[in-house]
Amino acid sequence: MSALLAALALLGGEPRVTAEIIAPVKVSDGGPIVYAVAVTPQMGWHVYWKNPGDSGVPLSIKWDLPAGWKSDPLQFPAPKKFSVGDALNYGFDTKVELTGVLQPPSNSAKGAYRISGSLSWMACDEEACEAGELDIELQGSLGTSTELDSKADEAYNRASRAIPSKPAKGTATFTKDRYVVEVEGIEPGGAYFYCESEGTILHQAEQKVTKAGERARFELPISPFAKKPVERLRGVLVTGAPGSQAALRVDFPVHVSTIGTR
Amino acid sequence: MKRFSAVLSVIAVATLAIALNPAPEAAPAFSLTNAEGKTVSLDQFKGKYVVLEWWNNGCPVVGRHYRSGNIPKLQAEMKAKDVVWVSIVSSAPGKQGHVDTTNARSTMEKNKGVPSEILLDPTGAVGKLYEAKTTPQMVLISPKGELLYNGAIDSNRTGNQAPEEVVNYLTKAHEEAVAGKPISTPRTQPYGCAVKYGS
């Protein structure tokens, strides 16, 4: 029965993922254009974080920008873990909202703008993967405050509150074959570090988290694909029990220790 | 003292580099049934470079590399350099990308692929032997049977890289090996769809 439903879906039934753009939220005089995108995978399917883990492709957006314009990287909320066999993936299996910013050049002339782009994703379940994309067009007028769409503004504010912004305080050391990360003021129970770059830590390794005085101490084995330790360890630290989780931003310089582990 | 600690840290860095980039190991032996129903073993290609490509025709990332002509072009170019190109299907029966002797070659032809061999690995044993995590994933084996490269096809993980920025790790490893140089990047994290192994 489920195979039949899956087959029907493949024959042009329900899409695996629906996506929408929430924009423009606000445009101040010549200032940046902020937007959000909402991506909702069908039950049983997931899309991927900026580091998708052992397989997968991150959600990404590509803008066709006029000369001088810049696009800041998409901002993601904290992901979840998905185990597929002995591999581990990072992503989202329910609606996820991401935020982004387009920066016009500082000397840009006032007037209308119209910018097109496309949001693309790969969604997978246990059996298969499918790709999809959403064509996006943003238009408005620079130099005049755009009237706020209250629904878009609300959605953007909700999305932006979910992006981890509070910085974690602590240190990162690389010793022999692992990163040792110590973070102040958090409890080890339920804590997990999502590294944002691929090929940095071994995703599948269980993260050993212990109490070290007032700090939580993480041991993160280096990825077998790493040529050398990274200079900065970046990512998101999720703490607390499910339902009452908090997420901190991690961006620590890595001190490479030449002394073996103990 | 300063010089002493500098020497120590050089030793430590060198040890680290060796630990993370070991000398090439032997490519594990295997034999599988090909698309034409014949048994093919790795050792019959001794004396030639061999590329192993993990293939799932339904995977969007694989599709991107075939539709753009990237993989078919690489297959033709490598074969012209006397490299044996082996596409391996480790999708379990019923899972995405699974093919058998009745449709493996025709499916590859529809995708305009021209590998030397298509090998069927429905149990996933050979995929697991080579730690194949994704499709595509590429392995390069030397004429002596050493594992020279295992990982991503290239650096273009999202497909958004400008063509001139893309580094193809497979051809880079092959060029270095042919020139007698050490392989600068013997492993990378592969990207694409998880290999659809049976449970």
mmCIF file with all atom_site columns, N, CA and C in Angstrom, chain A residues 10 45 48 54-58 121-132, chain B residues 53-68 71 88-91 95-99 107-108 111 133-138 153 156-158 190-197:
data_model
loop_
_atom_site.group_PDB
_atom_site.id
_atom_site.type_symbol
_atom_site.label_atom_id
_atom_site.label_alt_id
_atom_site.label_comp_id
_atom_site.label_asym_id
_atom_site.label_entity_id
_atom_site.label_seq_id
_atom_site.pdbx_PDB_ins_code
_atom_site.Cartn_x
_atom_site.Cartn_y
_atom_site.Cartn_z
_atom_site.occupancy
_atom_site.B_iso_or_equiv
_atom_site.pdbx_formal_charge
_atom_site.auth_seq_id
_atom_site.auth_comp_id
_atom_site.auth_asym_id
_atom_site.auth_atom_id
_atom_site.pdbx_PDB_model_num
ATOM 1   N N  . LEU A 1 10  ? 5.142  9.721  -7.145  1.00 0.00 ? 10  LEU A N  1
ATOM 2   C CA . LEU A 1 10  ? 6.177  9.898  -8.165  1.00 0.00 ? 10  LEU A CA 1
ATOM 3   C C  . LEU A 1 10  ? 5.567  10.269 -9.517  1.00 0.00 ? 10  LEU A C  1
ATOM 4   N N  . TRP A 1 45  ? 10.032 12.983 4.815   1.00 0.00 ? 45  TRP A N  1
ATOM 5   C CA . TRP A 1 45  ? 11.126 13.494 3.985   1.00 0.00 ? 45  TRP A CA 1
ATOM 6   C C  . TRP A 1 45  ? 11.892 14.560 4.759   1.00 0.00 ? 45  TRP A C  1
ATOM 7   N N  . TYR A 1 48  ? 18.161 19.620 3.859   1.00 0.00 ? 48  TYR A N  1
ATOM 8   C CA . TYR A 1 48  ? 19.448 19.644 4.550   1.00 0.00 ? 48  TYR A CA 1
ATOM 9   C C  . TYR A 1 48  ? 19.918 21.017 5.030   1.00 0.00 ? 48  TYR A C  1
ATOM 10  N N  . ASP A 1 54  ? 26.829 13.369 6.272   1.00 0.00 ? 54  ASP A N  1
ATOM 11  C CA . ASP A 1 54  ? 27.529 12.379 5.446   1.00 0.00 ? 54  ASP A CA 1
ATOM 12  C C  . ASP A 1 54  ? 27.013 12.272 4.017   1.00 0.00 ? 54  ASP A C  1
ATOM 13  N N  . SER A 1 55  ? 25.821 12.801 3.753   1.00 0.00 ? 55  SER A N  1
ATOM 14  C CA . SER A 1 55  ? 25.326 12.855 2.372   1.00 0.00 ? 55  SER A CA 1
ATOM 15  C C  . SER A 1 55  ? 24.383 14.048 2.321   1.00 0.00 ? 55  SER A C  1
ATOM 16  N N  . GLY A 1 56  ? 23.733 14.231 1.173   1.00 0.00 ? 56  GLY A N  1
ATOM 17  C CA . GLY A 1 56  ? 22.783 15.333 1.074   1.00 0.00 ? 56  GLY A CA 1
ATOM 18  C C  . GLY A 1 56  ? 23.376 16.571 0.437   1.00 0.00 ? 56  GLY A C  1
ATOM 19  N N  . VAL A 1 57  ? 22.507 17.524 0.169   1.00 0.00 ? 57  VAL A N  1
ATOM 20  C CA . VAL A 1 57  ? 22.904 18.786 -0.455  1.00 0.00 ? 57  VAL A CA 1
ATOM 21  C C  . VAL A 1 57  ? 22.231 19.910 0.328   1.00 0.00 ? 57  VAL A C  1
ATOM 22  N N  . PRO A 1 58  ? 22.981 20.925 0.751   1.00 0.00 ? 58  PRO A N  1
ATOM 23  C CA . PRO A 1 58  ? 22.349 21.980 1.541   1.00 0.00 ? 58  PRO A CA 1
ATOM 24  C C  . PRO A 1 58  ? 21.288 22.744 0.755   1.00 0.00 ? 58  PRO A C  1
ATOM 25  N N  . TRP A 1 121 ? 16.856 22.744 -3.480  1.00 0.00 ? 121 TRP A N  1
ATOM 26  C CA . TRP A 1 121 ? 17.013 21.790 -2.384  1.00 0.00 ? 121 TRP A CA 1
ATOM 27  C C  . TRP A 1 121 ? 17.075 20.386 -2.937  1.00 0.00 ? 121 TRP A C  1
ATOM 28  N N  . MET A 1 122 ? 17.559 19.485 -2.098  1.00 0.00 ? 122 MET A N  1
ATOM 29  C CA . MET A 1 122 ? 17.359 18.064 -2.351  1.00 0.00 ? 122 MET A CA 1
ATOM 30  C C  . MET A 1 122 ? 16.647 17.529 -1.114  1.00 0.00 ? 122 MET A C  1
ATOM 31  N N  . ALA A 1 123 ? 15.613 16.748 -1.329  1.00 0.00 ? 123 ALA A N  1
ATOM 32  C CA . ALA A 1 123 ? 14.871 16.133 -0.227  1.00 0.00 ? 123 ALA A CA 1
ATOM 33  C C  . ALA A 1 123 ? 15.031 14.627 -0.332  1.00 0.00 ? 123 ALA A C  1
ATOM 34  N N  . CYS A 1 124 ? 15.168 13.970 0.799   1.00 0.00 ? 124 CYS A N  1
ATOM 35  C CA . CYS A 1 124 ? 15.316 12.514 0.793   1.00 0.00 ? 124 CYS A CA 1
ATOM 36  C C  . CYS A 1 124 ? 14.445 11.900 1.875   1.00 0.00 ? 124 CYS A C  1
ATOM 37  N N  . ASP A 1 125 ? 14.045 10.655 1.628   1.00 0.00 ? 125 ASP A N  1
ATOM 38  C CA . ASP A 1 125 ? 13.515 9.827  2.715   1.00 0.00 ? 125 ASP A CA 1
ATOM 39  C C  . ASP A 1 125 ? 14.444 8.616  2.788   1.00 0.00 ? 125 ASP A C  1
ATOM 40  N N  . GLU A 1 126 ? 13.995 7.543  3.399   1.00 0.00 ? 126 GLU A N  1
ATOM 41  C CA . GLU A 1 126 ? 14.879 6.381  3.565   1.00 0.00 ? 126 GLU A CA 1
ATOM 42  C C  . GLU A 1 126 ? 15.208 5.715  2.222   1.00 0.00 ? 126 GLU A C  1
ATOM 43  N N  . GLU A 1 127 ? 14.312 5.866  1.248   1.00 0.00 ? 127 GLU A N  1
ATOM 44  C CA . GLU A 1 127 ? 14.423 5.098  0.013   1.00 0.00 ? 127 GLU A CA 1
ATOM 45  C C  . GLU A 1 127 ? 14.989 5.877  -1.160  1.00 0.00 ? 127 GLU A C  1
ATOM 46  N N  . ALA A 1 128 ? 14.733 7.177  -1.198  1.00 0.00 ? 128 ALA A N  1
ATOM 47  C CA . ALA A 1 128 ? 15.016 7.928  -2.419  1.00 0.00 ? 128 ALA A CA 1
ATOM 48  C C  . ALA A 1 128 ? 15.296 9.395  -2.117  1.00 0.00 ? 128 ALA A C  1
ATOM 49  N N  . CYS A 1 129 ? 15.805 10.098 -3.138  1.00 0.00 ? 129 CYS A N  1
ATOM 50  C CA . CYS A 1 129 ? 16.028 11.536 -3.038  1.00 0.00 ? 129 CYS A CA 1
ATOM 51  C C  . CYS A 1 129 ? 15.418 12.211 -4.264  1.00 0.00 ? 129 CYS A C  1
ATOM 52  N N  . GLU A 1 130 ? 14.930 13.419 -4.067  1.00 0.00 ? 130 GLU A N  1
ATOM 53  C CA . GLU A 1 130 ? 14.422 14.207 -5.188  1.00 0.00 ? 130 GLU A CA 1
ATOM 54  C C  . GLU A 1 130 ? 14.890 15.641 -5.047  1.00 0.00 ? 130 GLU A C  1
ATOM 55  N N  . ALA A 1 131 ? 15.126 16.286 -6.180  1.00 0.00 ? 131 ALA A N  1
ATOM 56  C CA . ALA A 1 131 ? 15.558 17.681 -6.144  1.00 0.00 ? 131 ALA A CA 1
ATOM 57  C C  . ALA A 1 131 ? 14.388 18.578 -6.493  1.00 0.00 ? 131 ALA A C  1
ATOM 58  N N  . GLY A 1 132 ? 14.458 19.811 -6.058  1.00 0.00 ? 132 GLY A N  1
ATOM 59  C CA . GLY A 1 132 ? 13.423 20.765 -6.437  1.00 0.00 ? 132 GLY A CA 1
ATOM 60  C C  . GLY A 1 132 ? 13.962 22.172 -6.362  1.00 0.00 ? 132 GLY A C  1
ATOM 61  N N  . GLU B 2 53  ? 32.855 4.374  -10.002 1.00 0.00 ? 53  GLU B N  1
ATOM 62  C CA . GLU B 2 53  ? 31.869 5.459  -9.838  1.00 0.00 ? 53  GLU B CA 1
ATOM 63  C C  . GLU B 2 53  ? 30.603 4.860  -9.231  1.00 0.00 ? 53  GLU B C  1
ATOM 64  N N  . TRP B 2 54  ? 30.209 5.323  -8.040  1.00 0.00 ? 54  TRP B N  1
ATOM 65  C CA . TRP B 2 54  ? 28.934 4.838  -7.496  1.00 0.00 ? 54  TRP B CA 1
ATOM 66  C C  . TRP B 2 54  ? 27.806 5.577  -8.175  1.00 0.00 ? 54  TRP B C  1
ATOM 67  N N  . TRP B 2 55  ? 26.878 4.786  -8.749  1.00 0.00 ? 55  TRP B N  1
ATOM 68  C CA . TRP B 2 55  ? 25.845 5.316  -9.643  1.00 0.00 ? 55  TRP B CA 1
ATOM 69  C C  . TRP B 2 55  ? 24.450 4.975  -9.148  1.00 0.00 ? 55  TRP B C  1
ATOM 70  N N  . ASN B 2 56  ? 23.566 5.980  -9.138  1.00 0.00 ? 56  ASN B N  1
ATOM 71  C CA . ASN B 2 56  ? 22.133 5.801  -8.840  1.00 0.00 ? 56  ASN B CA 1
ATOM 72  C C  . ASN B 2 56  ? 21.422 6.718  -9.809  1.00 0.00 ? 56  ASN B C  1
ATOM 73  N N  . ASN B 2 57  ? 20.798 6.135  -10.829 1.00 0.00 ? 57  ASN B N  1
ATOM 74  C CA . ASN B 2 57  ? 20.255 6.974  -11.911 1.00 0.00 ? 57  ASN B CA 1
ATOM 75  C C  . ASN B 2 57  ? 19.105 7.871  -11.448 1.00 0.00 ? 57  ASN B C  1
ATOM 76  N N  . GLY B 2 58  ? 18.509 7.598  -10.265 1.00 0.00 ? 58  GLY B N  1
ATOM 77  C CA . GLY B 2 58  ? 17.411 8.436  -9.784  1.00 0.00 ? 58  GLY B CA 1
ATOM 78  C C  . GLY B 2 58  ? 17.872 9.563  -8.877  1.00 0.00 ? 58  GLY B C  1
ATOM 79  N N  . CYS B 2 59  ? 19.124 9.530  -8.475  1.00 0.00 ? 59  CYS B N  1
ATOM 80  C CA . CYS B 2 59  ? 19.628 10.549 -7.544  1.00 0.00 ? 59  CYS B CA 1
ATOM 81  C C  . CYS B 2 59  ? 19.794 11.886 -8.272  1.00 0.00 ? 59  CYS B C  1
ATOM 82  N N  . PRO B 2 60  ? 19.201 12.962 -7.737  1.00 0.00 ? 60  PRO B N  1
ATOM 83  C CA . PRO B 2 60  ? 19.290 14.254 -8.426  1.00 0.00 ? 60  PRO B CA 1
ATOM 84  C C  . PRO B 2 60  ? 20.721 14.758 -8.635  1.00 0.00 ? 60  PRO B C  1
ATOM 85  N N  . VAL B 2 61  ? 21.601 14.433 -7.716  1.00 0.00 ? 61  VAL B N  1
ATOM 86  C CA . VAL B 2 61  ? 22.985 14.922 -7.849  1.00 0.00 ? 61  VAL B CA 1
ATOM 87  C C  . VAL B 2 61  ? 23.692 14.166 -8.985  1.00 0.00 ? 61  VAL B C  1
ATOM 88  N N  . VAL B 2 62  ? 23.425 12.863 -9.067  1.00 0.00 ? 62  VAL B N  1
ATOM 89  C CA . VAL B 2 62  ? 23.947 12.084 -10.193 1.00 0.00 ? 62  VAL B CA 1
ATOM 90  C C  . VAL B 2 62  ? 23.346 12.639 -11.484 1.00 0.00 ? 62  VAL B C  1
ATOM 91  N N  . GLY B 2 63  ? 22.040 12.910 -11.445 1.00 0.00 ? 63  GLY B N  1
ATOM 92  C CA . GLY B 2 63  ? 21.341 13.450 -12.617 1.00 0.00 ? 63  GLY B CA 1
ATOM 93  C C  . GLY B 2 63  ? 21.969 14.742 -13.100 1.00 0.00 ? 63  GLY B C  1
ATOM 94  N N  . ARG B 2 64  ? 22.341 15.604 -12.146 1.00 0.00 ? 64  ARG B N  1
ATOM 95  C CA . ARG B 2 64  ? 22.976 16.877 -12.521 1.00 0.00 ? 64  ARG B CA 1
ATOM 96  C C  . ARG B 2 64  ? 24.279 16.628 -13.296 1.00 0.00 ? 64  ARG B C  1
ATOM 97  N N  . HIS B 2 65  ? 25.056 15.649 -12.848 1.00 0.00 ? 65  HIS B N  1
ATOM 98  C CA . HIS B 2 65  ? 26.350 15.393 -13.509 1.00 0.00 ? 65  HIS B CA 1
ATOM 99  C C  . HIS B 2 65  ? 26.186 14.683 -14.860 1.00 0.00 ? 65  HIS B C  1
ATOM 100 N N  . TYR B 2 66  ? 25.081 13.963 -15.044 1.00 0.00 ? 66  TYR B N  1
ATOM 101 C CA . TYR B 2 66  ? 24.844 13.324 -16.348 1.00 0.00 ? 66  TYR B CA 1
ATOM 102 C C  . TYR B 2 66  ? 24.181 14.303 -17.315 1.00 0.00 ? 66  TYR B C  1
ATOM 103 N N  . ARG B 2 67  ? 23.127 15.017 -16.825 1.00 0.00 ? 67  ARG B N  1
ATOM 104 C CA . ARG B 2 67  ? 22.409 15.947 -17.710 1.00 0.00 ? 67  ARG B CA 1
ATOM 105 C C  . ARG B 2 67  ? 23.331 17.038 -18.238 1.00 0.00 ? 67  ARG B C  1
ATOM 106 N N  . SER B 2 68  ? 24.252 17.497 -17.371 1.00 0.00 ? 68  SER B N  1
ATOM 107 C CA . SER B 2 68  ? 25.175 18.553 -17.801 1.00 0.00 ? 68  SER B CA 1
ATOM 108 C C  . SER B 2 68  ? 26.223 17.984 -18.750 1.00 0.00 ? 68  SER B C  1
ATOM 109 N N  . ILE B 2 71  ? 29.718 13.847 -16.381 1.00 0.00 ? 71  ILE B N  1
ATOM 110 C CA . ILE B 2 71  ? 30.225 12.480 -16.198 1.00 0.00 ? 71  ILE B CA 1
ATOM 111 C C  . ILE B 2 71  ? 30.412 11.763 -17.541 1.00 0.00 ? 71  ILE B C  1
ATOM 112 N N  . ILE B 2 88  ? 29.285 1.407  -10.561 1.00 0.00 ? 88  ILE B N  1
ATOM 113 C CA . ILE B 2 88  ? 28.783 0.373  -9.647  1.00 0.00 ? 88  ILE B CA 1
ATOM 114 C C  . ILE B 2 88  ? 27.442 0.815  -9.062  1.00 0.00 ? 88  ILE B C  1
ATOM 115 N N  . VAL B 2 89  ? 26.478 -0.101 -9.073  1.00 0.00 ? 89  VAL B N  1
ATOM 116 C CA . VAL B 2 89  ? 25.156 0.198  -8.523  1.00 0.00 ? 89  VAL B CA 1
ATOM 117 C C  . VAL B 2 89  ? 24.968 -0.609 -7.239  1.00 0.00 ? 89  VAL B C  1
ATOM 118 N N  . SER B 2 90  ? 24.956 0.078  -6.099  1.00 0.00 ? 90  SER B N  1
ATOM 119 C CA . SER B 2 90  ? 24.786 -0.603 -4.808  1.00 0.00 ? 90  SER B CA 1
ATOM 120 C C  . SER B 2 90  ? 23.387 -0.409 -4.236  1.00 0.00 ? 90  SER B C  1
ATOM 121 N N  . SER B 2 91  ? 22.464 0.162  -5.034  1.00 0.00 ? 91  SER B N  1
ATOM 122 C CA . SER B 2 91  ? 21.074 0.300  -4.576  1.00 0.00 ? 91  SER B CA 1
ATOM 123 C C  . SER B 2 91  ? 20.465 -1.089 -4.422  1.00 0.00 ? 91  SER B C  1
ATOM 124 N N  . LYS B 2 95  ? 14.873 -0.144 -4.131  1.00 0.00 ? 95  LYS B N  1
ATOM 125 C CA . LYS B 2 95  ? 15.305 1.203  -3.738  1.00 0.00 ? 95  LYS B CA 1
ATOM 126 C C  . LYS B 2 95  ? 15.729 2.006  -4.966  1.00 0.00 ? 95  LYS B C  1
ATOM 127 N N  . GLN B 2 96  ? 15.780 3.321  -4.763  1.00 0.00 ? 96  GLN B N  1
ATOM 128 C CA . GLN B 2 96  ? 16.075 4.221  -5.877  1.00 0.00 ? 96  GLN B CA 1
ATOM 129 C C  . GLN B 2 96  ? 17.407 3.852  -6.541  1.00 0.00 ? 96  GLN B C  1
ATOM 130 N N  . GLY B 2 97  ? 17.377 3.785  -7.865  1.00 0.00 ? 97  GLY B N  1
ATOM 131 C CA . GLY B 2 97  ? 18.603 3.552  -8.627  1.00 0.00 ? 97  GLY B CA 1
ATOM 132 C C  . GLY B 2 97  ? 18.904 2.097  -8.904  1.00 0.00 ? 97  GLY B C  1
ATOM 133 N N  . HIS B 2 98  ? 18.108 1.187  -8.288  1.00 0.00 ? 98  HIS B N  1
ATOM 134 C CA . HIS B 2 98  ? 18.387 -0.237 -8.503  1.00 0.00 ? 98  HIS B CA 1
ATOM 135 C C  . HIS B 2 98  ? 18.151 -0.608 -9.973  1.00 0.00 ? 98  HIS B C  1
ATOM 136 N N  . VAL B 2 99  ? 19.110 -1.315 -10.545 1.00 0.00 ? 99  VAL B N  1
ATOM 137 C CA . VAL B 2 99  ? 18.957 -1.840 -11.902 1.00 0.00 ? 99  VAL B CA 1
ATOM 138 C C  . VAL B 2 99  ? 19.460 -3.279 -11.899 1.00 0.00 ? 99  VAL B C  1
ATOM 139 N N  . THR B 2 107 ? 19.435 1.854  -19.249 1.00 0.00 ? 107 THR B N  1
ATOM 140 C CA . THR B 2 107 ? 19.260 3.028  -18.386 1.00 0.00 ? 107 THR B CA 1
ATOM 141 C C  . THR B 2 107 ? 20.479 3.938  -18.503 1.00 0.00 ? 107 THR B C  1
ATOM 142 N N  . MET B 2 108 ? 21.662 3.331  -18.527 1.00 0.00 ? 108 MET B N  1
ATOM 143 C CA . MET B 2 108 ? 22.888 4.129  -18.679 1.00 0.00 ? 108 MET B CA 1
ATOM 144 C C  . MET B 2 108 ? 22.897 4.834  -20.036 1.00 0.00 ? 108 MET B C  1
ATOM 145 N N  . ASN B 2 111 ? 20.922 7.863  -20.170 1.00 0.00 ? 111 ASN B N  1
ATOM 146 C CA . ASN B 2 111 ? 21.613 8.969  -19.496 1.00 0.00 ? 111 ASN B CA 1
ATOM 147 C C  . ASN B 2 111 ? 22.877 9.397  -20.251 1.00 0.00 ? 111 ASN B C  1
ATOM 148 N N  . LYS B 2 133 ? 29.550 6.156  0.465   1.00 0.00 ? 133 LYS B N  1
ATOM 149 C CA . LYS B 2 133 ? 28.488 6.781  1.265   1.00 0.00 ? 133 LYS B CA 1
ATOM 150 C C  . LYS B 2 133 ? 27.454 7.452  0.377   1.00 0.00 ? 133 LYS B C  1
ATOM 151 N N  . THR B 2 134 ? 27.898 7.946  -0.764  1.00 0.00 ? 134 THR B N  1
ATOM 152 C CA . THR B 2 134 ? 26.995 8.751  -1.589  1.00 0.00 ? 134 THR B CA 1
ATOM 153 C C  . THR B 2 134 ? 27.085 8.350  -3.060  1.00 0.00 ? 134 THR B C  1
ATOM 154 N N  . THR B 2 135 ? 26.068 8.775  -3.813  1.00 0.00 ? 135 THR B N  1
ATOM 155 C CA . THR B 2 135 ? 26.167 8.773  -5.269  1.00 0.00 ? 135 THR B CA 1
ATOM 156 C C  . THR B 2 135 ? 26.083 10.230 -5.707  1.00 0.00 ? 135 THR B C  1
ATOM 157 N N  . PRO B 2 136 ? 26.992 10.724 -6.555  1.00 0.00 ? 136 PRO B N  1
ATOM 158 C CA . PRO B 2 136 ? 28.163 9.969  -6.997  1.00 0.00 ? 136 PRO B CA 1
ATOM 159 C C  . PRO B 2 136 ? 29.229 9.895  -5.895  1.00 0.00 ? 136 PRO B C  1
ATOM 160 N N  . GLN B 2 137 ? 30.082 8.879  -5.975  1.00 0.00 ? 137 GLN B N  1
ATOM 161 C CA . GLN B 2 137 ? 31.325 8.839  -5.203  1.00 0.00 ? 137 GLN B CA 1
ATOM 162 C C  . GLN B 2 137 ? 32.350 8.184  -6.103  1.00 0.00 ? 137 GLN B C  1
ATOM 163 N N  . MET B 2 138 ? 33.577 8.706  -6.072  1.00 0.00 ? 138 MET B N  1
ATOM 164 C CA . MET B 2 138 ? 34.580 8.263  -7.026  1.00 0.00 ? 138 MET B CA 1
ATOM 165 C C  . MET B 2 138 ? 35.782 7.657  -6.323  1.00 0.00 ? 138 MET B C  1
ATOM 166 N N  . ILE B 2 153 ? 33.348 13.698 -6.434  1.00 0.00 ? 153 ILE B N  1
ATOM 167 C CA . ILE B 2 153 ? 33.792 13.850 -7.818  1.00 0.00 ? 153 ILE B CA 1
ATOM 168 C C  . ILE B 2 153 ? 34.516 15.186 -7.986  1.00 0.00 ? 153 ILE B C  1
ATOM 169 N N  . ASN B 2 156 ? 32.192 20.990 -6.400  1.00 0.00 ? 156 ASN B N  1
ATOM 170 C CA . ASN B 2 156 ? 30.948 21.715 -6.677  1.00 0.00 ? 156 ASN B CA 1
ATOM 171 C C  . ASN B 2 156 ? 29.763 21.083 -5.940  1.00 0.00 ? 156 ASN B C  1
ATOM 172 N N  . ARG B 2 157 ? 29.769 21.210 -4.630  1.00 0.00 ? 157 ARG B N  1
ATOM 173 C CA . ARG B 2 157 ? 28.825 20.464 -3.793  1.00 0.00 ? 157 ARG B CA 1
ATOM 174 C C  . ARG B 2 157 ? 27.377 20.885 -4.005  1.00 0.00 ? 157 ARG B C  1
ATOM 175 N N  . THR B 2 158 ? 27.119 22.186 -4.181  1.00 0.00 ? 158 THR B N  1
ATOM 176 C CA . THR B 2 158 ? 25.732 22.626 -4.355  1.00 0.00 ? 158 THR B CA 1
ATOM 177 C C  . THR B 2 158 ? 25.371 22.772 -5.833  1.00 0.00 ? 158 THR B C  1
ATOM 178 N N  . PRO B 2 190 ? 32.650 12.746 0.315   1.00 0.00 ? 190 PRO B N  1
ATOM 179 C CA . PRO B 2 190 ? 31.804 12.695 -0.880  1.00 0.00 ? 190 PRO B CA 1
ATOM 180 C C  . PRO B 2 190 ? 30.511 13.473 -0.645  1.00 0.00 ? 190 PRO B C  1
ATOM 181 N N  . TYR B 2 191 ? 29.835 13.851 -1.724  1.00 0.00 ? 191 TYR B N  1
ATOM 182 C CA . TYR B 2 191 ? 28.537 14.514 -1.570  1.00 0.00 ? 191 TYR B CA 1
ATOM 183 C C  . TYR B 2 191 ? 27.551 13.897 -2.542  1.00 0.00 ? 191 TYR B C  1
ATOM 184 N N  . GLY B 2 192 ? 26.269 14.021 -2.221  1.00 0.00 ? 192 GLY B N  1
ATOM 185 C CA . GLY B 2 192 ? 25.225 13.491 -3.095  1.00 0.00 ? 192 GLY B CA 1
ATOM 186 C C  . GLY B 2 192 ? 24.184 12.774 -2.264  1.00 0.00 ? 192 GLY B C  1
ATOM 187 N N  . CYS B 2 193 ? 23.491 11.820 -2.897  1.00 0.00 ? 193 CYS B N  1
ATOM 188 C CA . CYS B 2 193 ? 22.462 11.059 -2.180  1.00 0.00 ? 193 CYS B CA 1
ATOM 189 C C  . CYS B 2 193 ? 23.152 9.941  -1.410  1.00 0.00 ? 193 CYS B C  1
ATOM 190 N N  . ALA B 2 194 ? 22.625 9.611  -0.241  1.00 0.00 ? 194 ALA B N  1
ATOM 191 C CA . ALA B 2 194 ? 23.145 8.440  0.470   1.00 0.00 ? 194 ALA B CA 1
ATOM 192 C C  . ALA B 2 194 ? 22.977 7.225  -0.431  1.00 0.00 ? 194 ALA B C  1
ATOM 193 N N  . VAL B 2 195 ? 23.972 6.320  -0.428  1.00 0.00 ? 195 VAL B N  1
ATOM 194 C CA . VAL B 2 195 ? 23.824 5.078  -1.199  1.00 0.00 ? 195 VAL B CA 1
ATOM 195 C C  . VAL B 2 195 ? 22.629 4.313  -0.623  1.00 0.00 ? 195 VAL B C  1
ATOM 196 N N  . LYS B 2 196 ? 21.742 3.850  -1.513  1.00 0.00 ? 196 LYS B N  1
ATOM 197 C CA . LYS B 2 196 ? 20.485 3.240  -1.051  1.00 0.00 ? 196 LYS B CA 1
ATOM 198 C C  . LYS B 2 196 ? 20.678 1.754  -0.759  1.00 0.00 ? 196 LYS B C  1
ATOM 199 N N  . TYR B 2 197 ? 21.472 1.496  0.285   1.00 0.00 ? 197 TYR B N  1
ATOM 200 C CA . TYR B 2 197 ? 21.712 0.124  0.701   1.00 0.00 ? 197 TYR B CA 1
ATOM 201 C C  . TYR B 2 197 ? 20.435 -0.504 1.252   1.00 0.00 ? 197 TYR B C  1
#
